[in-house]
Coordinates of C-alpha atoms in Angstrom, one line a residue:
M186 CA 16.9 -6.0 -11.6
S187 CA 13.8 -7.7 -13.2
A188 CA 11.0 -5.7 -11.6
K189 CA 7.5 -5.2 -12.8
L190 CA 5.7 -1.8 -12.4
A191 CA 2.3 -0.9 -11.1
Y192 CA 0.5 2.3 -10.0
H193 CA -2.0 3.0 -7.3
T194 CA -5.4 4.4 -8.3
N195 CA -5.7 6.5 -5.1
C196 CA -4.7 9.7 -6.8
W197 CA -7.8 10.0 -9.0
G198 CA -10.0 11.6 -6.4
P199 CA -10.2 12.7 -2.8
L200 CA -9.2 10.0 -0.3
G201 CA -11.2 8.9 2.7
G202 CA -13.1 6.1 4.3
H203 CA -16.6 4.8 3.4
P204 CA -19.0 7.2 5.2
V205 CA -21.1 4.2 6.5
G206 CA -18.0 3.4 8.6
V207 CA -18.7 6.3 10.9
T208 CA -21.4 4.3 12.5
S209 CA -20.4 0.8 11.3
V210 CA -16.8 -0.2 11.9
K211 CA -17.1 -3.3 9.6
D212 CA -17.8 -1.0 6.6
L213 CA -14.9 1.4 7.1
F214 CA -13.2 0.6 3.9
Y215 CA -10.6 2.9 2.3
Q216 CA -12.0 4.8 -0.6
T217 CA -10.9 7.0 -3.5
F218 CA -13.9 9.1 -4.5
G219 CA -13.1 9.1 -8.2
D220 CA -13.6 7.4 -11.6
M221 CA -11.6 4.1 -11.5
N222 CA -12.1 3.5 -15.2
L223 CA -10.4 6.8 -15.9
A224 CA -7.7 5.9 -13.6
F225 CA -7.1 2.6 -15.4
A226 CA -7.0 4.3 -18.8
E227 CA -4.5 6.9 -17.6
I228 CA -2.3 4.5 -15.7
A229 CA -2.1 2.2 -18.8
A230 CA -1.4 5.2 -21.0
A231 CA 1.6 6.1 -18.8
G232 CA 3.1 2.6 -19.4
Y233 CA 2.3 0.7 -16.2
Q234 CA 1.3 -3.0 -16.2
A235 CA -0.9 -3.3 -13.2
V236 CA -2.8 -1.4 -10.5
E237 CA -3.2 -1.3 -6.8
M238 CA -6.5 -0.2 -5.4
F239 CA -8.1 0.6 -2.0
D240 CA -10.3 -2.2 -0.7
G241 CA -13.4 0.0 -0.8
N242 CA -13.0 0.8 -4.5
L243 CA -12.8 -2.9 -5.3
V244 CA -15.7 -3.9 -3.0
D245 CA -17.8 -1.4 -5.0
Y246 CA -17.7 -4.1 -7.8
A247 CA -19.1 -6.9 -5.6
G248 CA -21.3 -9.1 -7.7
E249 CA -19.8 -7.5 -10.9
M250 CA -16.2 -8.9 -10.9
G251 CA -16.6 -10.0 -14.5
R252 CA -17.3 -6.5 -15.5
F253 CA -14.4 -5.2 -13.3
R254 CA -11.9 -7.7 -14.9
G255 CA -13.2 -6.7 -18.3
L256 CA -12.4 -3.0 -17.6
L257 CA -8.9 -3.9 -16.6
S258 CA -8.5 -6.1 -19.6
D259 CA -9.7 -3.4 -21.9
H260 CA -6.7 -1.3 -20.8
G261 CA -4.2 -4.1 -20.8
L262 CA -3.9 -4.1 -17.0
Q263 CA -4.2 -6.5 -14.2
L264 CA -5.1 -6.0 -10.5
L265 CA -2.0 -6.6 -8.6
A266 CA -2.9 -5.6 -5.0
I267 CA -5.4 -4.0 -2.7
Y268 CA -4.8 -1.9 0.4
S269 CA -6.7 -2.3 3.6
G270 CA -6.2 -1.2 7.2
G271 CA -7.4 -1.2 10.7
N272 CA -6.9 -0.1 14.3
F273 CA -6.1 -3.7 15.3
I274 CA -5.5 -3.0 19.0
Y275 CA -9.1 -2.6 20.3
P276 CA -10.7 -5.9 21.2
D277 CA -14.3 -4.6 21.1
I278 CA -14.1 -3.8 17.4
L279 CA -11.5 -6.4 16.2
E280 CA -14.1 -8.9 14.8
E281 CA -15.7 -6.1 12.9
E282 CA -12.4 -5.2 11.4
F283 CA -11.7 -8.8 10.4
W284 CA -15.1 -9.0 8.7
R285 CA -13.9 -6.2 6.5
I286 CA -10.5 -7.8 5.9
E287 CA -12.2 -11.1 5.0
K288 CA -14.5 -9.4 2.5
A289 CA -11.6 -7.4 1.0
A290 CA -9.4 -10.4 0.6
G291 CA -12.1 -12.5 -1.0
S292 CA -12.9 -9.7 -3.4
A293 CA -9.2 -9.3 -4.3
A294 CA -8.8 -13.0 -5.0
E295 CA -11.9 -13.1 -7.2
A296 CA -10.6 -10.1 -9.1
G297 CA -7.2 -11.8 -9.7
A298 CA -5.0 -9.9 -7.3
T299 CA -1.9 -11.5 -5.8
H300 CA -0.9 -9.1 -3.1
F301 CA -2.8 -7.8 0.0
V302 CA -1.3 -4.7 1.7
I303 CA -2.3 -3.8 5.2
G304 CA -1.7 -0.5 7.1
G305 CA -2.6 0.5 10.6
G306 CA -2.1 0.0 14.3
A307 CA -3.9 2.8 16.1
K308 CA -1.8 5.4 18.0
R309 CA -3.8 6.1 21.1
A310 CA -4.4 9.7 22.3
G311 CA -2.3 8.9 25.3
G312 CA 0.4 7.0 23.5
V313 CA 1.2 3.4 23.0
R314 CA 0.3 1.2 26.0
P315 CA 2.1 -2.0 27.1
G316 CA 0.9 -4.9 25.0
D317 CA -0.2 -2.8 22.0
Y318 CA 2.6 -4.0 19.8
A319 CA 1.8 -7.6 20.7
R320 CA -1.9 -7.0 20.0
L321 CA -1.0 -5.5 16.6
G322 CA 1.4 -8.4 15.8
D323 CA -1.3 -10.9 16.6
A324 CA -3.8 -9.1 14.4
L325 CA -1.3 -8.8 11.5
D326 CA -0.7 -12.6 11.7
R327 CA -4.4 -13.2 11.6
A328 CA -4.8 -10.9 8.6
A329 CA -1.9 -12.7 6.9
E330 CA -3.7 -16.0 7.4
I331 CA -6.9 -14.6 5.9
A332 CA -4.9 -13.3 2.8
E333 CA -3.1 -16.6 2.4
K334 CA -6.3 -18.6 2.6
H335 CA -7.4 -16.6 -0.5
G336 CA -4.0 -17.2 -2.3
L337 CA -2.7 -13.7 -1.6
S338 CA 0.7 -12.6 -0.2
A339 CA 0.2 -10.3 2.8
H340 CA 2.4 -7.2 3.5
Y341 CA 2.4 -4.7 6.3
H342 CA 2.8 -1.0 5.2
P343 CA 4.3 1.2 7.9
H344 CA 2.6 4.6 7.8
L345 CA 2.7 8.0 9.4
T346 CA 0.2 8.5 12.2
T347 CA 0.3 4.8 13.2
M348 CA 2.3 2.7 15.7
A349 CA 4.9 2.0 12.9
E350 CA 6.5 5.3 12.0
T351 CA 10.2 5.3 13.0
P352 CA 12.8 2.6 12.4
E353 CA 12.5 1.6 16.0
D354 CA 8.7 1.3 15.7
I355 CA 9.0 -0.9 12.7
R356 CA 11.5 -3.2 14.4
E357 CA 9.1 -3.5 17.3
V358 CA 6.2 -4.4 15.0
F359 CA 8.2 -7.1 13.2
A360 CA 9.3 -8.6 16.5
H361 CA 5.7 -9.6 17.0
T362 CA 4.5 -10.8 13.6
R363 CA 5.6 -12.9 10.6
I364 CA 3.8 -10.8 8.0
G365 CA 5.7 -9.4 5.0
F366 CA 7.0 -5.9 4.6
C367 CA 5.8 -3.4 2.0
P368 CA 8.1 -0.5 2.4
D369 CA 6.8 2.9 1.3
T370 CA 9.9 5.1 0.6
A371 CA 8.1 8.4 1.4
H372 CA 6.6 7.3 4.7
L373 CA 9.8 5.8 5.9
A374 CA 11.8 8.9 5.1
A375 CA 9.3 11.3 6.5
A376 CA 9.4 9.5 9.8
G377 CA 13.2 9.9 10.0
G378 CA 14.3 6.6 8.4
D379 CA 16.6 5.7 5.5
P380 CA 14.4 3.7 3.1
A381 CA 17.3 1.8 1.5
A382 CA 18.7 0.9 4.9
L383 CA 15.3 -0.3 6.2
I384 CA 14.7 -2.4 3.2
A385 CA 18.1 -3.9 3.6
E386 CA 17.5 -4.6 7.3
H387 CA 14.2 -6.4 6.7
F388 CA 14.8 -7.7 3.2
D389 CA 13.8 -11.2 4.0
R390 CA 10.3 -9.9 4.4
V391 CA 10.2 -7.8 1.2
T392 CA 8.5 -9.0 -1.9
Y393 CA 6.6 -5.9 -2.8
V394 CA 7.7 -2.2 -2.7
H395 CA 5.9 1.2 -2.8
L396 CA 8.0 4.0 -4.4
K397 CA 6.9 7.5 -3.6
G398 CA 8.5 10.9 -3.6
W399 CA 8.4 13.3 -0.7
Q400 CA 9.2 17.0 0.0
R401 CA 9.7 18.4 3.5
K402 CA 8.4 22.0 3.1
P403 CA 5.6 22.3 2.5
F404 CA 5.0 18.7 3.4
A405 CA 3.8 16.8 0.4
F406 CA 4.1 13.5 -1.4
T407 CA 5.4 13.9 -4.9
P408 CA 6.1 12.1 -8.2
L409 CA 9.4 10.3 -8.2
D410 CA 11.2 13.0 -10.2
R411 CA 11.0 15.7 -7.6
G412 CA 11.1 16.5 -3.9
D413 CA 13.7 16.0 -1.2
L414 CA 14.0 12.2 -1.3
D415 CA 16.7 10.7 -3.5
L416 CA 15.3 7.3 -4.5
R417 CA 18.3 6.1 -6.4
P418 CA 19.9 4.5 -3.3
T419 CA 16.7 2.4 -2.9
L420 CA 16.8 1.3 -6.5
D421 CA 20.5 0.5 -6.2
L422 CA 19.8 -1.6 -3.1
L423 CA 17.1 -3.5 -4.8
R424 CA 19.4 -4.2 -7.7
D425 CA 22.2 -5.3 -5.5
K426 CA 19.8 -7.7 -3.6
G427 CA 18.4 -9.1 -6.9
F428 CA 14.9 -8.0 -6.2
D429 CA 12.5 -9.4 -8.8
G430 CA 9.1 -8.5 -7.4
W431 CA 6.6 -5.8 -8.2
I432 CA 7.2 -2.1 -7.6
A433 CA 4.1 0.1 -7.2
V434 CA 4.4 3.8 -7.6
E435 CA 2.0 5.6 -5.3
L436 CA 1.0 9.3 -5.0
D437 CA -1.8 10.1 -2.6
A438 CA -2.9 13.3 -4.2
W439 CA -1.9 15.3 -7.3
A440 CA -3.7 18.0 -9.2
D441 CA -3.2 16.2 -12.5
P442 CA -3.0 12.4 -11.7
A443 CA -2.1 11.4 -15.3
A444 CA 0.8 13.9 -15.4
G445 CA 2.0 12.6 -12.1
A446 CA 2.0 9.0 -13.3
S447 CA 3.8 9.9 -16.5
A448 CA 6.4 12.0 -14.7
S449 CA 7.2 9.0 -12.4
M450 CA 7.4 6.6 -15.4
A451 CA 9.8 9.0 -17.1
W452 CA 12.0 9.0 -14.0
L453 CA 11.9 5.2 -13.8
K454 CA 13.0 4.9 -17.4
D455 CA 15.8 7.4 -16.9
N456 CA 16.9 5.1 -14.0
G457 CA 16.9 1.9 -15.9
L458 CA 13.2 0.7 -15.4
G459 CA 10.0 1.2 -17.2
G460 CA 8.0 -0.3 -20.1
S461 CA 6.9 -3.8 -20.4
A462 CA 10.4 -5.3 -20.5
V463 CA 11.8 -4.5 -17.1

């Protein structure tokens, strides 16, 4: 398998949404409240080639993309992807959400990214209503069109707490949209799925993968070298399928982000990946 390795910057601080989004839906970008330059330095030191970021952390550099690209270049990294999301099923706020998607995609393209990852699909308090999956599918197609207009490949990321948790949920989403699939091994497993089997089932949509460890009790996401999720079947499946795209390691929170990144890189090397020649 000729894969390339990236790491998400979301572990270098508390995760949340931009606080202005409480009263302004259009500004509800994802955010890691931490030092992105430190994240770049420690991700590069661990041996990764590129980074994925939340949309809000990138939009923070609006008007300063030259400086942003310089920071990445100083560490020998590239921006691979950004992550955005939305509710996508409420007509009254949909245009506000797409204002944000448009701004995020434009910023990503200006910064040199090639992938646009989208999560979401609100789970209502009373459960999914008839038509919700069709509404989500239409929104994801529109998001994909925006990404493609900016030269980005668009991918849907199934996620706990959304309408796309279980294997059945994911099939229903993909019955209503043409968007690509960014599987996240930890989220798929925590919702009762088999990550390798789901990647195989939807492989025609997969050009970008999130690898993440997971433990059941207490519930936590982990570096790749620990937890209850055996990731080797996923790597074997990707090898068997001849996957040659990017793999991004993700870890939502860890007390020592640099140590988490290094532990996952050591596991990748032990399993036949890692370094600049992959």
